[in-house]
Structure formats: structure tokens, C-alpha cells
Amino acid sequence: MNIKNVSLAIVAVCAAVLHVSADDASLQKFELDQAKYVPFDAATTVTLECPDAAAANWLRTHCAEWYGEQSPKVKAGATGLQPGKGAEGYAAVVDEAGVKIAANTLAGVRWASYTLRQLAIAKRGTFKTEGRIMPKLRITDAPHLAFRAIHLCWFPEVRPQQMERAIRLAALLKFNYAIIEPWGMYESKKHPWWHWPNPTMTQAEVKRLVAVGKDLGITLIPQINCYGHASSARGCTIKHAMLDIAPEYEPLFEPGGWNWCLSNPETQRVLRELIAEMHENFGKPPFFHLGCDEAVKQTCPECVKTPNAELVCRHISGLADFVKSLGARPMIWHDMLLARGDPRWKGFVHCGDKETATLADTLPKDVIICDWQYSYGDMKEARKDWPTIKYFAEKGFPVAGCPWRNFNAMKPMADYIVKIGGFGFVETTWHHLRGRTWEQMYMSSSQAAWGSSVSHGVSFQRSLRLVGHDMKVTDYLDTGYYNYQVPPGWWVDNN
Ligand SMILES: [Zn+2]
């Protein structure tokens, strides 16, 4: 089978992971023969070659978890394989002689094992699973981008189980970071007024998910909206997680509550305390997202005394410095740094004004700019040039490209980031972590971040089900990509 046929076979059969890059064959090679399956069971030996002594144990433990009594044996040893390039590169071979995996780090071992896991199916012809089989294959693989994140929203309406499924699934599809935006659901002990009643994003749950992520190879990054979006609720709902229930905190916000009041020194104190608390609770990750999208102009009588750009710059720079003092790198959304009406950004997301646009010159250059471009009005576009990303890169910022549902744009965007030596890729999901859109967001962005020029090839359905098995789900609501097959209200008698 040639590579083209293999690609088609993968798409057709559901199977695996596979990243074939025509652009750089030295990084990614993939040969898989769907016609030739070999046993993958307790009689199989996986030979693992990895400089990290902990890798064999990690693989052994997880094989036992995933395959139970039919788990293959794992032994450390020479494979003669050359892993894909970089820290996360790996190579794998499956044939009649068994399985060989070579990787440069434990991260590479994880990705290799996820590739194989997605390909293994139950042995045919029995009542219950009595071992597995896997197609013969030979893979050399490495990611396109070192920073590959998924951005997840912990809405009050989202079950915590769904958040865990989303995190685990992101790891299985080889994202290495998940940015978690709490939407009023984070249980701050320091400032309990900052969340809705009965938040499900408890500190214990965060700690548990951070540990789950760490084991699976995905680092959780906390987010706080430190400028606009201060309500911790979607603007179209006019809800406010704080002021609707605890009006005494009004001085911390601009009239209306969408922005924090930036001239109030208490705002900076509160935000720093929240940042410190979350950063600690998240296990001191290397990044912290400060939000900062879709803000409006400051309006309170104290804030208007200072030129807006100066006030905003002081506020964000102060928080960025604080994040750095905790040993993390600050990230912000880009849109306030581009002025509305500037012809250069026609067709691109830009929500600032002439004043806030000066932040592109005044903010510290080590703040990571997350440039969210959603191809509004043309979800089919697949442009090759990204002027806003280029702009921030030329200003000296590390810049991450952030798509959403503009699936066709994802691969060209990731390619562009690679081309200009940009920082990384963040797939945003917002309130669409459900249904076919969830599938398209995860699959297309994973494919883009890994650099495949053909279909990613993983079966989303199978991957999601594997995640459910790992979580030992038993609740109907935690299966599939919708909670319900039919809206429950349909069965209510409305007479
Ligand atoms: Zn103010």
C-alpha cells in the first residue's frame, strides 16, 4: 500500500492517529497495513527504548490499566529505531515479532502508546475480549509545534465529568496543555465571593485533575479574566457571578461590571491573590493566562482621570510581573491590542481602539499573545498568511495562533506559526464542547498542531469511549458527545 492509499484506508476504517507530512518527510513517516493484523496480547512483548528510566514503568502501569489481563509485557531494550525529531518525537513498529517503541523522552513514549492504543481492537470471534490485534505498522512521528493547547470553559452548565473527559481526550489526541477558564466556578478560599454558589471547580477537584493531566502528559494552565469579561459570565446573558449575588463588591468593577475597575488598588490586590491561589492550586504550572479580551473603555470617575492606555498598561504589566514572580509566563488574548477601523486588520478579530493598540508597544515583550482569529464571515477560508500573527511576532512577542470553529484555517495557521518561529497553538472551544463541533474542533486542531497534511485518522468516537473507560463512567450523561439523545423536556406533558 502506498502512503496515499494508507491515508484513505485510515479515514475509512476509523483507525488511528496518523500523521503523514508531505512537507517534511524526515519528521513524520507512516506506513500501516490495515489488511495485516498481528496479535497484541499477553504473549506480545513491547520493547521500549527511552533515555528516561521512568518510562518503562509508566508504560507498564498504563498497559495494565488499558489492557488488563491481556496486557502485553513491557521491557526496556534496544530497538534499532530512530525516534522522530525533538523532545516529543517517537518511532514505533508493530509486526509479527512484537512491538518496538523508541522515544527521546517520556512524553514521546506517551504519544507512541496513545497512537497504538487507538489502533488496537479486540481479537475477533469471541464472546468477550480475549486479547487484541493491531495492524502492522511503522511510524516515525513528531509534533509540528511544541506548545499545543486546548482552551476549555468550566461553565456552570458543564458537568465536571465533562471537563475531565475533555482534558483526558485532549491528552489522547496529543495536546500537551489545557487552559482552564473557570466562568465563576472556581472555589477560591481567599475570595469566596468571586464564584457562583456551589462551584464544581473545587480546589480538591483541580488538584486531582492536575495530577491526572500530569500523568497523561497534559499540563493544566489556569486563567483569570483580569480586564474585560470580569463578570465571569457570557455578556449576552447579562449575568454577573459576583455582583448579582454580592453587590458589596461593586467598587472593584466599572459601572455595569464588564471590566474590573483598574484605578482601584484593591482590584490589583484581589487579582494577585486570586492568581497566587490558583497558580498554587494548579501545581505551579509554567504559564498563567490573564484573559484581557473584549474589554470596553474604562468609565468610572477615578479611571477616566488617567489616560486609558496608561491605566490598562500599568494594570496588565503589574499582573504580568506578578505572574513572572511566581515563576510562570503570562499569556493574554490579543484583541485589545488591535484598533477597530485599522484597515490592516480588515477581516480579522480586533476589538481595541487607538489607545489600547499602543499596548503592543508598551507591554512587556515576554507576555505571550494569544491571537484568536475565527475567520468570521468565511468559515471555509484557508488563508496562508496571518497578518495579525506576523504583527505581534514583529513587535517581539511570542505569539500563539488560536482558532475556534474555522477548521479549514487550522492547518495553514499552524504552518504559519511554524514558519515564523511563533510560540504555539491554542484551540478554543467556548460553549461548543458538544456534538459534532466538539469532534471537529479536537480533530482538526490536533491534526494542525501535529502537522499532518492528511486526515488525522483517529476515530473520535473510539477515543472518547476509551476516555470513558479510563474514568470508569457509568452515568448515561457521561457518554457520547451529548448528555441527552432527545431533550428531556420533550417528555413533559405541557397541556
Ligand atoms: Zn474604575
CSV table of C-alpha atoms and ligand atoms in Angstrom, one decimal:
chain,number,residue,atom,x,y,z
A,1,MET,CA,0.0,0.0,0.0
A,2,ASN,CA,1.4,3.4,-0.8
A,3,ILE,CA,1.0,6.3,1.6
A,4,LYS,CA,-1.9,7.8,-0.3
A,5,ASN,CA,-3.9,4.5,0.0
A,6,VAL,CA,-2.9,4.2,3.6
A,7,SER,CA,-4.3,7.6,4.3
A,8,LEU,CA,-7.6,6.7,2.7
A,9,ALA,CA,-7.7,3.4,4.5
A,10,ILE,CA,-7.2,5.2,7.8
A,11,VAL,CA,-10.0,7.6,7.1
A,12,ALA,CA,-12.3,4.8,6.0
A,13,VAL,CA,-11.6,2.4,8.9
A,14,CYS,CA,-11.6,4.8,11.8
A,15,ALA,CA,-8.3,3.7,12.9
A,16,ALA,CA,-5.5,5.8,14.2
A,17,VAL,CA,-3.6,8.7,14.6
A,18,LEU,CA,-1.6,9.0,11.8
A,19,HIS,CA,0.3,12.0,10.8
A,20,VAL,CA,1.7,11.9,7.3
A,21,SER,CA,3.6,15.0,6.3
A,22,ALA,CA,4.4,15.6,2.7
A,23,ASP,CA,6.1,18.8,3.8
A,24,ASP,CA,8.8,17.2,5.9
A,25,ALA,CA,9.1,13.5,5.4
A,26,SER,CA,12.1,13.4,7.7
A,27,LEU,CA,9.9,14.3,10.6
A,28,GLN,CA,6.9,12.1,10.0
A,29,LYS,CA,6.6,8.8,8.3
A,30,PHE,CA,3.8,6.4,8.4
A,31,GLU,CA,3.2,3.0,6.9
A,32,LEU,CA,0.2,1.0,8.1
A,33,ASP,CA,-1.3,-2.1,6.6
A,34,GLN,CA,-4.9,-2.5,7.5
A,35,ALA,CA,-5.0,-5.8,5.8
A,36,LYS,CA,-2.5,-7.4,8.1
A,37,TYR,CA,-3.3,-7.6,11.8
A,38,VAL,CA,-1.0,-9.2,14.3
A,39,PRO,CA,-1.8,-10.2,17.9
A,40,PHE,CA,-1.4,-7.7,20.6
A,41,ASP,CA,-2.0,-9.5,23.9
A,42,ALA,CA,-0.3,-11.1,26.9
A,43,ALA,CA,2.0,-13.1,24.6
A,44,THR,CA,3.3,-9.8,23.0
A,45,THR,CA,6.4,-8.0,24.1
A,46,VAL,CA,6.7,-4.3,23.8
A,47,THR,CA,10.4,-3.3,23.7
A,48,LEU,CA,10.9,0.2,24.8
A,49,GLU,CA,14.0,2.3,24.2
A,50,CYS,CA,14.0,5.6,26.0
A,51,PRO,CA,16.7,7.5,28.0
A,52,ASP,CA,14.2,8.2,30.8
A,53,ALA,CA,14.4,5.3,33.2
A,54,ALA,CA,10.9,6.0,34.5
A,55,ALA,CA,9.4,5.5,31.0
A,56,ALA,CA,9.2,1.7,31.1
A,57,ASN,CA,7.3,1.7,34.4
A,58,TRP,CA,4.9,4.4,33.1
A,59,LEU,CA,4.2,2.2,30.1
A,60,ARG,CA,3.8,-1.0,32.1
A,61,THR,CA,1.4,0.7,34.5
A,62,HIS,CA,-0.7,2.1,31.7
A,63,CYS,CA,-0.8,-1.0,29.6
A,64,ALA,CA,-2.1,-2.9,32.7
A,65,GLU,CA,-4.7,-0.2,33.1
A,66,TRP,CA,-5.8,-0.2,29.5
A,67,TYR,CA,-5.5,-3.9,28.5
A,68,GLY,CA,-6.0,-5.7,31.9
A,69,GLU,CA,-5.1,-9.4,31.9
A,70,GLN,CA,-4.3,-9.2,28.2
A,71,SER,CA,-1.7,-6.6,28.6
A,72,PRO,CA,1.5,-7.1,26.7
A,73,LYS,CA,4.8,-7.4,28.5
A,74,VAL,CA,6.9,-4.2,28.5
A,75,LYS,CA,10.7,-4.5,28.7
A,76,ALA,CA,13.4,-1.9,28.2
A,77,GLY,CA,15.9,-2.6,25.5
A,78,ALA,CA,17.4,-1.6,22.2
A,79,THR,CA,15.1,-1.3,19.2
A,80,GLY,CA,17.3,0.0,16.4
A,81,LEU,CA,14.7,2.7,15.7
A,82,GLN,CA,15.3,6.4,15.3
A,83,PRO,CA,12.7,8.5,17.1
A,84,GLY,CA,11.1,11.5,15.4
A,85,LYS,CA,12.9,14.8,15.9
A,86,GLY,CA,12.8,16.7,19.2
A,87,ALA,CA,11.9,16.0,22.8
A,88,GLU,CA,8.5,14.6,21.9
A,89,GLY,CA,9.4,12.6,18.8
A,90,TYR,CA,8.9,8.8,18.7
A,91,ALA,CA,9.1,5.8,16.5
A,92,ALA,CA,7.1,2.6,16.6
A,93,VAL,CA,7.0,-0.7,14.8
A,94,VAL,CA,4.3,-3.4,15.1
A,95,ASP,CA,4.8,-6.7,13.3
A,96,GLU,CA,4.8,-10.5,13.9
A,97,ALA,CA,7.9,-10.1,16.2
A,98,GLY,CA,6.0,-7.8,18.6
A,99,VAL,CA,6.1,-4.1,19.3
A,100,LYS,CA,9.0,-1.7,19.4
A,101,ILE,CA,8.9,1.9,20.6
A,102,ALA,CA,11.7,4.4,20.7
A,103,ALA,CA,11.3,7.9,22.1
A,104,ASN,CA,13.5,10.7,23.3
A,105,THR,CA,11.5,11.3,26.5
A,106,LEU,CA,8.6,10.0,28.5
A,107,ALA,CA,6.4,12.5,26.5
A,108,GLY,CA,7.4,10.7,23.3
A,109,VAL,CA,6.6,7.3,24.9
A,110,ARG,CA,3.1,8.6,25.9
A,111,TRP,CA,2.3,9.8,22.4
A,112,ALA,CA,3.5,6.5,20.9
A,113,SER,CA,1.4,4.5,23.3
A,114,TYR,CA,-1.7,6.6,22.5
A,115,THR,CA,-1.1,6.0,18.8
A,116,LEU,CA,-1.0,2.3,19.4
A,117,ARG,CA,-3.9,2.3,21.8
A,118,GLN,CA,-6.2,4.0,19.3
A,119,LEU,CA,-5.3,1.3,16.8
A,120,ALA,CA,-5.8,-1.8,18.9
A,121,ILE,CA,-9.1,-3.6,18.5
A,122,ALA,CA,-10.5,-6.7,20.2
A,123,LYS,CA,-9.5,-10.1,18.7
A,124,ARG,CA,-12.3,-11.4,16.5
A,125,GLY,CA,-14.6,-14.3,17.1
A,126,THR,CA,-15.1,-14.5,20.8
A,127,PHE,CA,-17.9,-13.6,23.2
A,128,LYS,CA,-15.8,-11.3,25.4
A,129,THR,CA,-12.4,-9.7,24.7
A,130,GLU,CA,-9.7,-12.3,24.8
A,131,GLY,CA,-6.8,-10.1,23.7
A,132,ARG,CA,-6.4,-7.6,21.0
A,133,ILE,CA,-5.0,-7.2,17.5
A,134,MET,CA,-3.3,-4.4,15.8
A,135,PRO,CA,-2.4,-3.6,12.2
A,136,LYS,CA,1.2,-4.0,11.1
A,137,LEU,CA,2.7,-0.5,11.1
A,138,ARG,CA,5.9,1.5,11.1
A,139,ILE,CA,5.7,5.1,12.3
A,140,THR,CA,8.1,8.0,12.8
A,141,ASP,CA,6.3,10.9,14.4
A,142,ALA,CA,7.0,14.3,16.0
A,143,PRO,CA,4.8,17.3,16.6
A,144,HIS,CA,4.7,20.4,14.4
A,145,LEU,CA,4.6,22.7,17.4
A,146,ALA,CA,6.0,22.3,20.9
A,147,PHE,CA,3.1,24.2,22.6
A,148,ARG,CA,-0.3,22.7,21.7
A,149,ALA,CA,-3.1,23.8,24.0
A,150,ILE,CA,-6.8,23.3,24.2
A,151,HIS,CA,-8.8,26.1,25.9
A,152,LEU,CA,-11.7,24.8,28.0
A,153,CYS,CA,-14.5,26.7,29.6
A,154,TRP,CA,-15.8,25.5,33.0
A,155,PHE,CA,-19.3,26.9,32.7
A,156,PRO,CA,-21.9,26.3,35.5
A,157,GLU,CA,-23.8,24.2,32.9
A,158,VAL,CA,-20.9,21.9,32.1
A,159,ARG,CA,-20.6,18.8,34.2
A,160,PRO,CA,-17.3,18.4,36.0
A,161,GLN,CA,-17.2,14.9,34.4
A,162,GLN,CA,-17.3,16.6,31.0
A,163,MET,CA,-14.3,18.7,31.9
A,164,GLU,CA,-12.4,15.6,32.9
A,165,ARG,CA,-13.4,13.9,29.6
A,166,ALA,CA,-12.3,17.0,27.7
A,167,ILE,CA,-8.9,17.0,29.4
A,168,ARG,CA,-8.2,13.3,29.0
A,169,LEU,CA,-9.3,13.3,25.4
A,170,ALA,CA,-7.1,16.3,24.7
A,171,ALA,CA,-4.1,14.3,26.0
A,172,LEU,CA,-5.1,11.2,24.0
A,173,LEU,CA,-5.1,13.5,20.9
A,174,LYS,CA,-1.6,14.7,21.9
A,175,PHE,CA,-2.3,18.2,23.2
A,176,ASN,CA,0.2,19.0,25.9
A,177,TYR,CA,-1.5,21.9,27.6
A,178,ALA,CA,-5.1,22.7,28.6
A,179,ILE,CA,-6.0,26.3,29.6
A,180,ILE,CA,-8.9,26.2,32.0
A,181,GLU,CA,-11.2,29.3,32.2
A,182,PRO,CA,-13.4,29.0,35.3
A,183,TRP,CA,-16.5,31.1,34.5
A,184,GLY,CA,-17.3,31.7,38.1
A,185,MET,CA,-16.9,28.0,39.1
A,186,TYR,CA,-13.6,28.2,40.8
A,187,GLU,CA,-13.8,27.6,44.5
A,188,SER,CA,-11.5,30.4,45.8
A,189,LYS,CA,-10.9,30.1,49.6
A,190,LYS,CA,-9.4,33.5,49.7
A,191,HIS,CA,-12.2,35.2,47.9
A,192,PRO,CA,-15.3,33.0,48.1
A,193,TRP,CA,-17.4,35.9,46.7
A,194,TRP,CA,-15.6,35.5,43.4
A,195,HIS,CA,-17.6,32.5,42.3
A,196,TRP,CA,-21.2,31.4,41.9
A,197,PRO,CA,-22.7,29.4,44.8
A,198,ASN,CA,-21.7,25.7,45.0
A,199,PRO,CA,-18.9,25.8,42.5
A,200,THR,CA,-17.9,22.5,41.0
A,201,MET,CA,-14.3,23.5,40.2
A,202,THR,CA,-13.3,22.9,43.7
A,203,GLN,CA,-9.7,23.0,44.9
A,204,ALA,CA,-9.7,19.3,45.5
A,205,GLU,CA,-11.0,18.6,42.0
A,206,VAL,CA,-8.5,20.9,40.5
A,207,LYS,CA,-5.7,19.2,42.3
A,208,ARG,CA,-7.0,15.8,41.2
A,209,LEU,CA,-7.3,16.9,37.5
A,210,VAL,CA,-3.8,18.4,37.6
A,211,ALA,CA,-2.5,15.1,38.8
A,212,VAL,CA,-4.5,13.2,36.1
A,213,GLY,CA,-3.2,15.6,33.5
A,214,LYS,CA,0.4,15.3,34.7
A,215,ASP,CA,0.3,11.5,34.4
A,216,LEU,CA,-1.2,11.7,30.9
A,217,GLY,CA,1.2,14.4,29.7
A,218,ILE,CA,-1.1,17.4,29.6
A,219,THR,CA,-0.3,20.4,31.9
A,220,LEU,CA,-3.3,22.5,33.1
A,221,ILE,CA,-3.0,26.2,32.9
A,222,PRO,CA,-5.3,28.5,35.0
A,223,GLN,CA,-7.0,31.6,33.6
A,224,ILE,CA,-8.5,34.6,35.2
A,225,ASN,CA,-10.1,37.4,33.1
A,226,CYS,CA,-8.2,40.4,34.6
A,227,TYR,CA,-9.5,43.2,32.5
A,228,GLY,CA,-12.8,42.8,30.5
A,229,HIS,CA,-15.1,39.8,30.9
A,230,ALA,CA,-14.8,40.4,34.6
A,231,SER,CA,-18.4,39.2,35.1
A,232,SER,CA,-17.3,35.6,34.6
A,233,ALA,CA,-20.4,35.1,32.5
A,234,ARG,CA,-21.2,35.4,28.8
A,235,GLY,CA,-22.1,39.1,28.0
A,236,CYS,CA,-25.2,38.1,26.1
A,237,THR,CA,-26.7,36.8,29.4
A,238,ILE,CA,-26.1,39.9,31.5
A,239,LYS,CA,-25.3,37.6,34.4
A,240,HIS,CA,-22.5,38.6,36.8
A,241,ALA,CA,-21.0,35.9,39.0
A,242,MET,CA,-20.2,38.4,41.7
A,243,LEU,CA,-22.4,41.5,41.5
A,244,ASP,CA,-25.7,39.6,41.0
A,245,ILE,CA,-25.2,38.0,44.4
A,246,ALA,CA,-22.7,40.0,46.3
A,247,PRO,CA,-23.3,43.7,45.4
A,248,GLU,CA,-21.0,45.0,48.1
A,249,TYR,CA,-18.1,44.3,45.7
A,250,GLU,CA,-19.2,46.9,43.3
A,251,PRO,CA,-16.2,49.2,43.8
A,252,LEU,CA,-13.9,46.5,42.2
A,253,PHE,CA,-15.8,46.8,38.9
A,254,GLU,CA,-16.6,49.5,36.4
A,255,PRO,CA,-20.2,50.6,36.3
A,256,GLY,CA,-22.1,47.7,34.6
A,257,GLY,CA,-19.5,45.2,35.8
A,258,TRP,CA,-17.9,44.1,32.5
A,259,ASN,CA,-14.5,45.5,33.3
A,260,TRP,CA,-12.6,45.5,36.5
A,261,CYS,CA,-12.0,49.0,37.9
A,262,LEU,CA,-8.3,49.5,37.1
A,263,SER,CA,-7.7,52.5,39.2
A,264,ASN,CA,-8.8,50.8,42.4
A,265,PRO,CA,-5.7,49.4,44.1
A,266,GLU,CA,-7.9,46.8,45.7
A,267,THR,CA,-8.5,45.3,42.3
A,268,GLN,CA,-4.8,44.6,41.8
A,269,ARG,CA,-4.6,43.2,45.3
A,270,VAL,CA,-7.6,40.8,44.8
A,271,LEU,CA,-6.4,39.7,41.3
A,272,ARG,CA,-2.9,39.0,42.6
A,273,GLU,CA,-4.3,37.0,45.5
A,274,LEU,CA,-6.5,35.0,43.1
A,275,ILE,CA,-3.6,34.4,40.7
A,276,ALA,CA,-1.4,33.2,43.5
A,277,GLU,CA,-4.1,30.9,44.9
A,278,MET,CA,-4.9,29.4,41.5
A,279,HIS,CA,-1.3,29.0,40.5
A,280,GLU,CA,-0.5,27.2,43.7
A,281,ASN,CA,-3.7,25.0,43.4
A,282,PHE,CA,-2.7,24.1,39.7
A,283,GLY,CA,0.6,22.8,40.9
A,284,LYS,CA,2.6,25.9,39.9
A,285,PRO,CA,2.4,25.5,36.1
A,286,PRO,CA,4.8,27.3,33.8
A,287,PHE,CA,2.1,29.5,32.3
A,288,PHE,CA,-0.8,31.7,33.6
A,289,HIS,CA,-3.5,33.1,31.3
A,290,LEU,CA,-4.7,36.6,32.2
A,291,GLY,CA,-7.6,36.8,29.8
A,292,CYS,CA,-7.9,40.5,28.7
A,293,ASP,CA,-10.2,40.1,25.7
A,294,GLU,CA,-13.2,42.1,24.6
A,295,ALA,CA,-12.8,44.9,27.2
A,296,VAL,CA,-14.6,48.2,27.0
A,297,LYS,CA,-13.3,51.6,27.8
A,298,GLN,CA,-13.0,52.4,31.5
A,299,THR,CA,-15.8,54.8,32.6
A,300,CYS,CA,-15.7,55.3,36.3
A,301,PRO,CA,-14.8,58.8,37.6
A,302,GLU,CA,-11.5,57.6,39.0
A,303,CYS,CA,-10.4,55.6,36.0
A,304,VAL,CA,-11.1,58.4,33.5
A,305,LYS,CA,-8.6,60.6,35.3
A,306,THR,CA,-5.7,58.6,33.8
A,307,PRO,CA,-5.2,58.1,30.0
A,308,ASN,CA,-6.8,54.8,29.3
A,309,ALA,CA,-3.8,53.2,27.6
A,310,GLU,CA,-1.6,54.1,30.5
A,311,LEU,CA,-4.0,52.7,33.0
A,312,VAL,CA,-4.5,49.5,31.2
A,313,CYS,CA,-0.8,49.0,30.5
A,314,ARG,CA,0.0,49.6,34.2
A,315,HIS,CA,-2.6,47.1,35.2
A,316,ILE,CA,-1.6,44.3,32.8
A,317,SER,CA,2.1,44.9,33.2
A,318,GLY,CA,1.7,44.7,37.0
A,319,LEU,CA,-0.1,41.4,36.8
A,320,ALA,CA,2.3,40.1,34.2
A,321,ASP,CA,5.2,40.9,36.5
A,322,PHE,CA,3.4,39.2,39.4
A,323,VAL,CA,2.9,36.1,37.3
A,324,LYS,CA,6.6,36.1,36.5
A,325,SER,CA,7.5,36.5,40.2
A,326,LEU,CA,5.6,33.2,40.7
A,327,GLY,CA,7.9,31.5,38.1
A,328,ALA,CA,5.3,31.4,35.3
A,329,ARG,CA,4.9,33.1,31.9
A,330,PRO,CA,1.9,35.4,31.4
A,331,MET,CA,-0.5,35.0,28.4
A,332,ILE,CA,-3.2,37.3,27.2
A,333,TRP,CA,-5.7,37.4,24.4
A,334,HIS,CA,-4.7,39.8,21.6
A,335,ASP,CA,-7.8,41.7,20.5
A,336,MET,CA,-7.5,44.8,22.6
A,337,LEU,CA,-4.0,45.4,21.1
A,338,LEU,CA,-5.5,46.0,17.6
A,339,ALA,CA,-7.6,49.1,16.9
A,340,ARG,CA,-11.0,48.9,15.3
A,341,GLY,CA,-11.1,50.6,12.0
A,342,ASP,CA,-7.4,49.9,11.3
A,343,PRO,CA,-7.5,48.8,7.6
A,344,ARG,CA,-4.6,46.3,8.2
A,345,TRP,CA,-6.9,44.1,10.3
A,346,LYS,CA,-9.9,44.1,8.0
A,347,GLY,CA,-11.4,40.6,8.2
A,348,PHE,CA,-9.6,39.8,11.4
A,349,VAL,CA,-10.6,40.0,15.0
A,350,HIS,CA,-9.7,43.4,16.5
A,351,CYS,CA,-11.6,44.9,19.4
A,352,GLY,CA,-9.4,47.7,20.7
A,353,ASP,CA,-9.1,51.4,20.0
A,354,LYS,CA,-6.2,53.7,19.1
A,355,GLU,CA,-5.3,53.9,22.8
A,356,THR,CA,-5.3,50.2,23.7
A,357,ALA,CA,-3.5,49.5,20.4
A,358,THR,CA,-0.4,51.3,21.9
A,359,LEU,CA,-0.2,48.3,24.3
A,360,ALA,CA,1.6,46.4,21.5
A,361,ASP,CA,4.5,48.8,22.1
A,362,THR,CA,4.3,49.3,25.8
A,363,LEU,CA,3.5,45.8,27.3
A,364,PRO,CA,6.5,43.7,28.3
A,365,LYS,CA,7.6,41.7,25.3
A,366,ASP,CA,7.7,38.4,27.2
A,367,VAL,CA,3.9,38.3,27.5
A,368,ILE,CA,2.6,35.6,25.2
A,369,ILE,CA,0.0,37.0,22.8
A,370,CYS,CA,-2.9,34.6,22.1
A,371,ASP,CA,-4.1,35.8,18.7
A,372,TRP,CA,-7.7,34.4,18.3
A,373,GLN,CA,-8.7,34.5,14.7
A,374,TYR,CA,-12.0,32.9,13.9
A,375,SER,CA,-12.5,33.7,10.2
A,376,TYR,CA,-15.8,35.3,10.9
A,377,GLY,CA,-18.0,35.5,7.8
A,378,ASP,CA,-16.0,32.9,5.9
A,379,MET,CA,-15.6,29.7,7.9
A,380,LYS,CA,-14.3,27.9,4.8
A,381,GLU,CA,-11.3,30.1,4.3
A,382,ALA,CA,-7.9,28.6,4.4
A,383,ARG,CA,-5.6,31.6,4.1
A,384,LYS,CA,-1.9,31.1,4.2
A,385,ASP,CA,-0.8,34.5,5.6
A,386,TRP,CA,-1.8,35.7,9.0
A,387,PRO,CA,-1.0,39.5,9.3
A,388,THR,CA,-2.0,39.9,12.9
A,389,ILE,CA,0.2,37.0,14.0
A,390,LYS,CA,3.0,38.5,11.9
A,391,TYR,CA,2.4,41.9,13.5
A,392,PHE,CA,2.8,40.6,17.1
A,393,ALA,CA,5.8,38.5,16.1
A,394,GLU,CA,7.5,41.5,14.6
A,395,LYS,CA,6.8,43.5,17.7
A,396,GLY,CA,8.8,40.9,19.5
A,397,PHE,CA,6.1,39.0,21.3
A,398,PRO,CA,5.9,35.2,21.5
A,399,VAL,CA,2.6,34.6,19.7
A,400,ALA,CA,0.1,31.7,19.7
A,401,GLY,CA,-2.4,31.2,16.9
A,402,CYS,CA,-5.9,30.5,18.3
A,403,PRO,CA,-8.6,29.1,16.0
A,404,TRP,CA,-12.1,28.0,17.0
A,405,ARG,CA,-14.6,26.5,14.5
A,406,ASN,CA,-12.7,27.7,11.4
A,407,PHE,CA,-11.5,24.2,10.7
A,408,ASN,CA,-10.0,24.9,7.3
A,409,ALA,CA,-7.9,27.6,8.7
A,410,MET,CA,-6.2,25.5,11.4
A,411,LYS,CA,-3.5,23.7,9.4
A,412,PRO,CA,-2.5,26.9,7.5
A,413,MET,CA,-2.4,28.8,10.8
A,414,ALA,CA,-0.2,26.2,12.5
A,415,ASP,CA,2.0,26.1,9.4
A,416,TYR,CA,2.4,29.8,9.5
A,417,ILE,CA,3.3,29.8,13.2
A,418,VAL,CA,6.0,27.2,12.5
A,419,LYS,CA,7.2,29.2,9.5
A,420,ILE,CA,7.7,32.4,11.6
A,421,GLY,CA,9.0,30.6,14.6
A,422,GLY,CA,5.9,31.5,16.7
A,423,PHE,CA,5.2,30.3,20.1
A,424,GLY,CA,2.3,27.8,19.7
A,425,PHE,CA,-1.3,26.9,19.0
A,426,VAL,CA,-4.4,27.2,21.2
A,427,GLU,CA,-7.6,25.7,20.1
A,428,THR,CA,-10.5,27.5,21.7
A,429,THR,CA,-13.8,25.6,22.3
A,430,TRP,CA,-16.0,28.0,24.3
A,431,HIS,CA,-19.6,26.8,24.6
A,432,HIS,CA,-19.2,24.2,21.8
A,433,LEU,CA,-17.7,21.3,23.7
A,434,ARG,CA,-20.5,19.1,22.4
A,435,GLY,CA,-21.7,17.2,19.4
A,436,ARG,CA,-20.1,17.2,16.0
A,437,THR,CA,-18.4,20.6,16.6
A,438,TRP,CA,-16.5,19.2,19.6
A,439,GLU,CA,-15.3,16.4,17.3
A,440,GLN,CA,-14.3,18.8,14.5
A,441,MET,CA,-12.5,21.2,16.9
A,442,TYR,CA,-10.5,18.5,18.5
A,443,MET,CA,-9.7,16.5,15.4
A,444,SER,CA,-8.8,19.4,13.1
A,445,SER,CA,-6.7,21.2,15.7
A,446,SER,CA,-4.8,18.1,16.8
A,447,GLN,CA,-4.1,17.4,13.1
A,448,ALA,CA,-2.9,21.0,12.6
A,449,ALA,CA,-0.7,21.1,15.7
A,450,TRP,CA,0.9,17.8,14.8
A,451,GLY,CA,1.3,18.9,11.2
A,452,SER,CA,-0.3,16.1,9.3
A,453,SER,CA,-1.3,17.0,5.8
A,454,VAL,CA,-3.9,14.2,5.7
A,455,SER,CA,-6.8,13.4,7.9
A,456,HIS,CA,-5.7,12.9,11.5
A,457,GLY,CA,-7.2,9.5,11.2
A,458,VAL,CA,-8.2,9.0,14.8
A,459,SER,CA,-11.7,7.9,15.5
A,460,PHE,CA,-13.1,10.5,17.8
A,461,GLN,CA,-15.9,8.1,18.8
A,462,ARG,CA,-13.4,5.4,19.8
A,463,SER,CA,-11.1,7.8,21.6
A,464,LEU,CA,-13.9,9.4,23.6
A,465,ARG,CA,-15.1,5.9,24.6
A,466,LEU,CA,-11.5,5.0,25.8
A,467,VAL,CA,-11.6,8.1,27.9
A,468,GLY,CA,-14.9,7.0,29.4
A,469,HIS,CA,-13.4,3.6,30.2
A,470,ASP,CA,-10.4,5.2,31.9
A,471,MET,CA,-12.8,7.3,34.0
A,472,LYS,CA,-15.0,4.2,34.6
A,473,VAL,CA,-18.1,6.1,33.7
A,474,THR,CA,-21.4,4.5,34.5
A,475,ASP,CA,-23.7,7.5,34.1
A,476,TYR,CA,-25.6,7.8,30.9
A,477,LEU,CA,-24.9,11.6,30.9
A,478,ASP,CA,-21.2,11.0,30.6
A,479,THR,CA,-21.3,9.0,27.4
A,480,GLY,CA,-21.3,10.2,23.8
A,481,TYR,CA,-20.9,13.8,22.9
A,482,TYR,CA,-24.3,14.9,24.0
A,483,ASN,CA,-25.8,14.5,27.5
A,484,TYR,CA,-29.2,13.5,26.0
A,485,GLN,CA,-30.3,11.9,22.8
A,486,VAL,CA,-33.6,13.8,23.0
A,487,PRO,CA,-34.2,16.9,25.1
A,488,PRO,CA,-35.7,15.7,28.3
A,489,GLY,CA,-38.4,18.4,28.2
A,490,TRP,CA,-40.0,16.7,25.2
A,491,TRP,CA,-41.4,14.1,27.5
A,492,VAL,CA,-43.2,16.6,29.7
A,493,ASP,CA,-46.9,17.0,29.3
A,494,ASN,CA,-47.4,20.6,28.6
A,495,ASN,CA,-51.2,20.6,28.5
B,1,ZN,ZN,-12.7,52.5,37.6
